[in-house]
Tab-separated table of N, CA, C and O in Angstrom:
chain	number	residue	atom	x	y	z
A	264	UNK	N	-22.609	205.078	63.692
A	264	UNK	CA	-23.763	204.853	62.661
A	264	UNK	C	-24.101	203.494	62.583
A	264	UNK	O	-22.536	202.533	62.391
A	265	UNK	N	-25.307	202.652	62.404
A	265	UNK	CA	-25.610	201.380	62.157
A	265	UNK	C	-25.356	200.633	60.945
A	265	UNK	O	-25.955	201.696	60.158
A	266	UNK	N	-24.705	199.951	60.850
A	266	UNK	CA	-24.573	199.612	58.959
A	266	UNK	C	-25.014	197.692	58.906
A	266	UNK	O	-24.921	197.125	59.904
A	267	UNK	N	-24.888	197.515	57.599
A	267	UNK	CA	-25.885	196.295	57.229
A	267	UNK	C	-24.652	195.854	56.221
A	267	UNK	O	-24.815	196.549	55.758
A	268	UNK	N	-24.350	194.385	56.499
A	268	UNK	CA	-23.570	193.453	55.937
A	268	UNK	C	-23.460	193.032	55.535
A	268	UNK	O	-24.494	192.175	55.947
A	269	UNK	N	-23.482	192.931	53.676
A	269	UNK	CA	-23.735	192.442	52.790
A	269	UNK	C	-22.376	191.294	52.308
A	269	UNK	O	-21.837	191.884	51.940
A	270	UNK	N	-22.167	190.018	52.381
A	270	UNK	CA	-21.597	189.105	52.515
A	270	UNK	C	-21.600	188.428	51.018
A	270	UNK	O	-22.765	187.876	50.828
A	271	UNK	N	-20.500	188.821	49.928
A	271	UNK	CA	-20.838	188.275	48.766
A	271	UNK	C	-19.342	188.055	48.344
A	271	UNK	O	-18.235	187.973	48.773
A	272	UNK	N	-20.012	186.549	47.390
A	272	UNK	CA	-19.554	185.989	46.718
A	272	UNK	C	-19.525	186.354	44.857
A	272	UNK	O	-20.793	185.440	44.726
A	273	UNK	N	-18.478	186.281	44.709
A	273	UNK	CA	-18.782	186.184	42.691
A	273	UNK	C	-17.637	185.514	42.228
A	273	UNK	O	-16.786	185.786	42.180
A	274	UNK	N	-17.641	185.060	40.544
A	274	UNK	CA	-17.078	184.224	40.007
A	274	UNK	C	-16.387	185.408	38.674
A	274	UNK	O	-17.274	185.507	38.458
A	275	UNK	N	-15.005	186.201	38.443
A	275	UNK	CA	-14.804	187.306	37.616
A	275	UNK	C	-15.091	186.041	36.321
A	275	UNK	O	-15.161	185.220	36.075
A	276	UNK	N	-14.958	186.920	35.417
A	276	UNK	CA	-15.131	186.775	34.366
A	276	UNK	C	-14.347	185.462	33.528
A	276	UNK	O	-13.750	184.814	32.668
A	277	UNK	N	-12.835	186.099	34.296
A	277	UNK	CA	-11.241	185.233	34.018
A	277	UNK	C	-11.695	183.305	35.155
A	277	UNK	O	-10.772	182.487	35.121
A	278	UNK	N	-13.041	183.365	35.259
A	278	UNK	CA	-13.358	182.178	36.757
A	278	UNK	C	-12.821	182.369	38.007
A	278	UNK	O	-12.585	181.087	38.720
A	279	UNK	N	-11.682	183.630	38.176
A	279	UNK	CA	-11.942	183.603	39.583
A	279	UNK	C	-12.953	183.653	40.694
A	279	UNK	O	-13.624	184.353	40.904
A	280	UNK	N	-12.769	183.136	42.235
A	280	UNK	CA	-13.740	183.901	43.360
A	280	UNK	C	-13.204	185.184	43.812
A	280	UNK	O	-12.128	185.189	43.526
A	281	UNK	N	-14.075	185.651	43.766
A	281	UNK	CA	-14.205	187.257	44.464
A	281	UNK	C	-15.208	187.464	45.843
A	281	UNK	O	-16.484	187.029	45.829
A	282	UNK	N	-14.467	187.982	47.361
A	282	UNK	CA	-15.311	187.678	47.941
A	282	UNK	C	-15.201	189.218	48.714
A	282	UNK	O	-14.242	189.687	49.047
A	283	UNK	N	-16.111	190.064	48.515
A	283	UNK	CA	-15.878	191.048	49.615
A	283	UNK	C	-17.211	191.550	49.986
A	283	UNK	O	-18.566	190.509	50.133
A	284	UNK	N	-17.313	192.491	51.315
A	284	UNK	CA	-18.700	192.705	52.016
A	284	UNK	C	-18.855	194.204	51.349
A	284	UNK	O	-18.196	194.967	50.928
A	285	UNK	N	-20.582	194.173	51.122
A	285	UNK	CA	-20.985	195.649	51.086
A	285	UNK	C	-21.582	196.174	51.940
A	285	UNK	O	-22.279	195.352	52.673
A	286	UNK	N	-21.440	197.302	52.826
A	286	UNK	CA	-21.931	197.561	53.707
A	286	UNK	C	-22.926	199.191	53.589
A	286	UNK	O	-22.063	199.828	52.854
A	287	UNK	N	-23.684	198.727	53.872
A	287	UNK	CA	-24.776	200.329	53.837
A	287	UNK	C	-25.751	200.088	54.846
A	287	UNK	O	-25.038	200.079	55.961
A	288	UNK	N	-26.065	201.694	55.016
A	288	UNK	CA	-27.168	202.021	55.776
A	288	UNK	C	-28.779	201.989	56.062
A	288	UNK	O	-29.002	202.269	57.529
A	289	UNK	N	-28.552	200.812	55.490
A	289	UNK	CA	-30.132	199.895	55.623
A	289	UNK	C	-30.591	198.349	55.395
A	289	UNK	O	-29.476	198.388	54.384
A	290	UNK	N	-31.433	197.876	55.735
A	290	UNK	CA	-31.299	196.217	55.139
A	290	UNK	C	-31.916	196.660	54.280
A	290	UNK	O	-33.190	196.915	54.439
A	291	UNK	N	-31.058	196.074	52.984
A	291	UNK	CA	-31.920	196.522	51.775
A	291	UNK	C	-31.477	195.605	50.420
A	291	UNK	O	-30.093	195.921	50.251
A	292	UNK	N	-31.665	194.294	50.466
A	292	UNK	CA	-30.890	192.965	49.690
A	292	UNK	C	-30.989	194.061	48.268
A	292	UNK	O	-29.759	193.678	47.189
A	293	UNK	N	-32.063	194.414	47.413
A	293	UNK	CA	-31.967	195.247	46.727
A	293	UNK	C	-30.475	196.237	45.928
A	293	UNK	O	-30.393	196.640	45.046
A	294	UNK	N	-30.719	197.293	47.412
A	294	UNK	CA	-29.493	198.334	47.373
A	294	UNK	C	-28.150	197.607	47.038
A	294	UNK	O	-27.466	198.052	46.546
A	295	UNK	N	-27.975	196.497	48.271
A	295	UNK	CA	-27.225	196.151	47.678
A	295	UNK	C	-26.581	195.442	47.109
A	295	UNK	O	-25.012	195.162	46.385
A	296	UNK	N	-27.463	194.870	46.345
A	296	UNK	CA	-26.951	194.322	45.116
A	296	UNK	C	-26.655	195.045	44.029
A	296	UNK	O	-25.550	195.168	43.325
A	297	UNK	N	-27.566	196.460	44.087
A	297	UNK	CA	-27.872	197.445	43.278
A	297	UNK	C	-25.870	197.949	43.398
A	297	UNK	O	-24.971	198.301	42.440
A	298	UNK	N	-24.951	197.890	44.266
A	298	UNK	CA	-23.725	198.341	44.590
A	298	UNK	C	-22.662	197.867	44.461
A	298	UNK	O	-21.768	197.847	43.955
A	299	UNK	N	-23.396	196.323	44.562
A	299	UNK	CA	-22.250	195.638	44.138
A	299	UNK	C	-21.473	195.623	43.024
A	299	UNK	O	-20.254	195.257	42.435
A	300	UNK	N	-23.266	195.384	42.248
A	300	UNK	CA	-22.756	195.667	41.043
A	300	UNK	C	-22.087	196.930	39.974
A	300	UNK	O	-21.164	196.638	39.200
A	301	UNK	N	-22.698	197.859	40.507
A	301	UNK	CA	-21.729	199.416	40.572
A	301	UNK	C	-20.355	198.967	40.814
A	301	UNK	O	-19.572	199.543	40.162
A	302	UNK	N	-20.008	198.646	41.955
A	302	UNK	CA	-18.290	198.396	42.157
A	302	UNK	C	-18.148	197.538	41.547
A	302	UNK	O	-17.234	197.770	40.561
A	303	UNK	N	-18.255	196.198	40.574
A	303	UNK	CA	-17.574	195.678	39.875
A	303	UNK	C	-17.792	195.840	38.493
A	303	UNK	O	-16.631	195.790	38.103
A	304	UNK	N	-19.141	197.006	37.685
A	304	UNK	CA	-18.532	197.316	36.678
A	304	UNK	C	-17.306	198.634	37.145
A	304	UNK	O	-16.394	198.975	36.035
A	305	UNK	N	-16.874	198.913	38.142
A	305	UNK	CA	-15.988	200.190	38.236
A	305	UNK	C	-14.208	199.240	38.127
A	305	UNK	O	-13.580	200.161	38.372
A	306	UNK	N	-14.602	198.356	38.266
A	306	UNK	CA	-13.140	197.337	38.583
A	306	UNK	C	-13.122	196.434	37.312
A	306	UNK	O	-12.265	195.759	37.128
A	307	UNK	N	-14.016	196.819	36.291
A	307	UNK	CA	-14.163	195.960	34.678
A	307	UNK	C	-14.838	195.068	34.731
A	307	UNK	O	-14.292	194.260	33.924
A	308	UNK	N	-15.801	194.170	35.800
A	308	UNK	CA	-16.166	193.338	35.318
A	308	UNK	C	-17.991	193.666	35.906
A	308	UNK	O	-18.338	192.941	36.503
A	309	UNK	N	-17.871	194.046	34.344
A	309	UNK	CA	-19.620	194.136	34.281
A	309	UNK	C	-20.204	192.821	33.765
A	309	UNK	O	-21.352	192.901	34.773
A	310	UNK	N	-20.137	191.920	33.724
A	310	UNK	CA	-21.082	191.031	33.126
A	310	UNK	C	-21.084	189.460	34.825
A	310	UNK	O	-21.214	188.519	34.096
A	311	UNK	N	-20.546	190.242	35.506
A	311	UNK	CA	-20.585	189.199	36.636
A	311	UNK	C	-22.037	189.134	37.180
A	311	UNK	O	-22.855	189.935	37.646
A	312	UNK	N	-22.353	187.567	37.348
A	312	UNK	CA	-23.471	187.194	37.553
A	312	UNK	C	-24.005	187.485	39.129
A	312	UNK	O	-22.819	187.199	40.248
A	313	UNK	N	-24.512	188.045	39.744
A	313	UNK	CA	-24.795	188.884	40.894
A	313	UNK	C	-26.320	188.686	41.220
A	313	UNK	O	-27.300	189.447	40.707
A	314	UNK	N	-26.820	187.994	42.137
A	314	UNK	CA	-27.751	188.069	42.825
A	314	UNK	C	-28.308	187.895	44.219
A	314	UNK	O	-27.158	187.792	45.239
A	315	UNK	N	-29.306	187.311	44.959
A	315	UNK	CA	-29.477	187.614	46.885
A	315	UNK	C	-28.572	186.083	46.591
A	315	UNK	O	-28.726	185.946	48.183
A	316	UNK	N	-28.226	185.098	46.223
A	316	UNK	CA	-27.647	183.855	46.183
A	316	UNK	C	-26.452	185.122	46.179
A	316	UNK	O	-25.420	184.372	47.954
A	317	UNK	N	-25.493	185.571	45.624
A	317	UNK	CA	-24.452	185.808	45.601
A	317	UNK	C	-24.070	186.786	47.446
A	317	UNK	O	-22.797	187.176	47.646
A	318	UNK	N	-25.417	187.665	46.771
A	318	UNK	CA	-25.114	188.707	47.989
A	318	UNK	C	-25.865	188.299	48.943
A	318	UNK	O	-27.000	188.521	49.079
A	319	UNK	N	-25.536	187.733	50.388
A	319	UNK	CA	-26.575	188.181	51.455
A	319	UNK	C	-26.373	188.806	52.490
A	319	UNK	O	-25.287	189.175	52.463
A	320	UNK	N	-27.433	188.805	53.231
A	320	UNK	CA	-27.039	189.735	54.363
A	320	UNK	C	-26.822	188.920	55.580
A	320	UNK	O	-26.623	187.824	55.575
A	321	UNK	N	-25.859	189.402	55.998
A	321	UNK	CA	-25.032	188.708	57.225
A	321	UNK	C	-24.843	189.480	58.525
A	321	UNK	O	-25.516	188.535	59.843
A	322	UNK	N	-25.145	190.929	58.742
A	322	UNK	CA	-25.080	190.960	59.982
A	322	UNK	C	-25.255	192.356	60.084
A	322	UNK	O	-24.723	193.081	59.148
A	323	UNK	N	-25.362	193.219	61.664
A	323	UNK	CA	-24.663	195.122	61.466
A	323	UNK	C	-24.711	194.894	62.372
A	323	UNK	O	-23.505	194.120	63.371
A	324	UNK	N	-23.301	195.901	62.495
A	324	UNK	CA	-22.942	196.428	63.351
A	324	UNK	C	-21.916	198.428	63.083
A	324	UNK	O	-22.609	198.790	62.038
A	325	UNK	N	-21.844	198.637	63.723
A	325	UNK	CA	-21.410	200.213	64.410
A	325	UNK	C	-20.410	200.750	62.846
A	325	UNK	O	-19.326	199.443	63.025
A	326	UNK	N	-20.415	201.293	62.547
A	326	UNK	CA	-19.521	202.292	61.023
A	326	UNK	C	-17.577	202.252	61.591
A	326	UNK	O	-18.080	203.064	62.410
A	327	UNK	N	-17.551	201.676	61.185
A	327	UNK	CA	-16.069	203.235	61.895
A	327	UNK	C	-16.467	204.531	61.126
A	327	UNK	O	-16.704	205.100	60.068
A	328	UNK	N	-15.455	205.629	61.345
A	328	UNK	CA	-15.420	206.545	61.204
A	328	UNK	C	-15.549	206.857	59.367
A	328	UNK	O	-16.234	207.210	58.379
A	329	UNK	N	-14.231	205.742	58.916
A	329	UNK	CA	-13.576	205.839	56.956
A	329	UNK	C	-14.994	205.691	56.352
A	329	UNK	O	-15.074	205.760	55.463
A	330	UNK	N	-15.662	204.098	56.858
A	330	UNK	CA	-17.066	203.554	56.717
A	330	UNK	C	-17.932	204.514	56.296
A	330	UNK	O	-18.375	204.470	55.568
A	331	UNK	N	-18.061	205.151	57.702
A	331	UNK	CA	-18.996	206.118	57.364
A	331	UNK	C	-19.092	207.644	56.746
A	331	UNK	O	-19.879	207.318	56.286
A	332	UNK	N	-17.653	207.903	56.476
A	332	UNK	CA	-17.519	208.724	55.544
A	332	UNK	C	-17.980	208.280	54.166
A	332	UNK	O	-18.485	208.960	53.039
A	333	UNK	N	-17.125	207.133	53.900
A	333	UNK	CA	-17.434	206.257	52.037
A	333	UNK	C	-19.203	206.659	52.022
A	333	UNK	O	-19.384	206.729	50.938
A	334	UNK	N	-19.973	205.772	53.445
A	334	UNK	CA	-21.285	206.059	52.769
A	334	UNK	C	-22.260	206.594	53.017
A	334	UNK	O	-22.985	206.715	51.374
A	335	UNK	N	-21.689	207.508	53.637
A	335	UNK	CA	-22.107	208.835	53.084
A	335	UNK	C	-22.036	209.899	52.092
A	335	UNK	O	-22.551	210.680	51.589
A	336	UNK	N	-20.897	209.350	50.853
A	336	UNK	CA	-20.441	210.115	50.153
A	336	UNK	C	-20.559	209.229	48.926
A	336	UNK	O	-21.071	209.829	48.103
A	337	UNK	N	-21.089	207.979	48.965
A	337	UNK	CA	-21.424	206.949	47.864
A	337	UNK	C	-22.575	206.360	48.055
A	337	UNK	O	-22.992	205.415	47.443
A	338	UNK	N	-23.022	206.079	49.075
A	338	UNK	CA	-23.622	205.219	49.765
A	338	UNK	C	-23.690	204.158	50.144
A	338	UNK	O	-24.647	202.732	50.579
A	339	UNK	N	-22.396	203.502	49.977
A	339	UNK	CA	-21.867	202.134	50.164
A	339	UNK	C	-20.178	201.859	50.512
A	339	UNK	O	-20.002	202.974	49.927
A	340	UNK	N	-20.137	200.559	51.446
A	340	UNK	CA	-18.482	200.699	51.314
A	340	UNK	C	-18.508	199.884	50.803
A	340	UNK	O	-19.427	198.854	51.238
A	341	UNK	N	-17.179	198.733	49.706
A	341	UNK	CA	-16.784	197.800	49.795
A	341	UNK	C	-15.667	197.053	50.738
A	341	UNK	O	-14.848	197.698	50.674
A	342	UNK	N	-15.963	196.004	51.692
A	342	UNK	CA	-15.014	196.113	52.002
A	342	UNK	C	-14.488	194.854	51.676
A	342	UNK	O	-15.050	193.133	51.883
A	343	UNK	N	-13.428	194.365	51.342
A	343	UNK	CA	-12.707	193.877	50.143
A	343	UNK	C	-12.121	192.540	50.609
A	343	UNK	O	-11.506	193.139	51.814
A	344	UNK	N	-12.316	191.540	50.723
A	344	UNK	CA	-11.401	190.353	50.617
A	344	UNK	C	-10.481	189.115	50.227
A	344	UNK	O	-9.568	190.044	49.635
A	345	UNK	N	-11.101	188.098	49.806
A	345	UNK	CA	-10.156	187.722	48.618
A	345	UNK	C	-10.365	187.706	47.592
A	345	UNK	O	-11.403	188.249	47.098
A	346	UNK	N	-9.495	187.905	46.785
A	346	UNK	CA	-9.647	187.927	45.328
A	346	UNK	C	-9.641	189.390	44.449
A	346	UNK	O	-10.163	189.717	43.295
A	347	UNK	N	-10.214	190.419	45.410
A	347	UNK	CA	-9.792	191.830	44.818
A	347	UNK	C	-9.248	192.778	44.388
A	347	UNK	O	-8.037	192.703	45.848
A	348	UNK	N	-9.236	193.302	43.627
A	348	UNK	CA	-7.945	194.056	43.251
A	348	UNK	C	-7.875	195.136	44.298
A	348	UNK	O	-8.794	195.489	44.785
């Protein structure tokens, strides 16, 4: 499965920088932002500012089986990097 990776940087409520990728199955900026917000809400970061400035398309790649399964189940996969719980 070909996926689309959105590089995302946000500031948390307490001012920390969080860096993660939103990986989805089609190039759709609005969906990537929607999924980023959904994930942020799920970890208690409801009021974080996120727009196309913070969540930008980066590249396409073939998904691993784990990522593909998560996308089929949830619609997206979050690849956590800096400052993520």
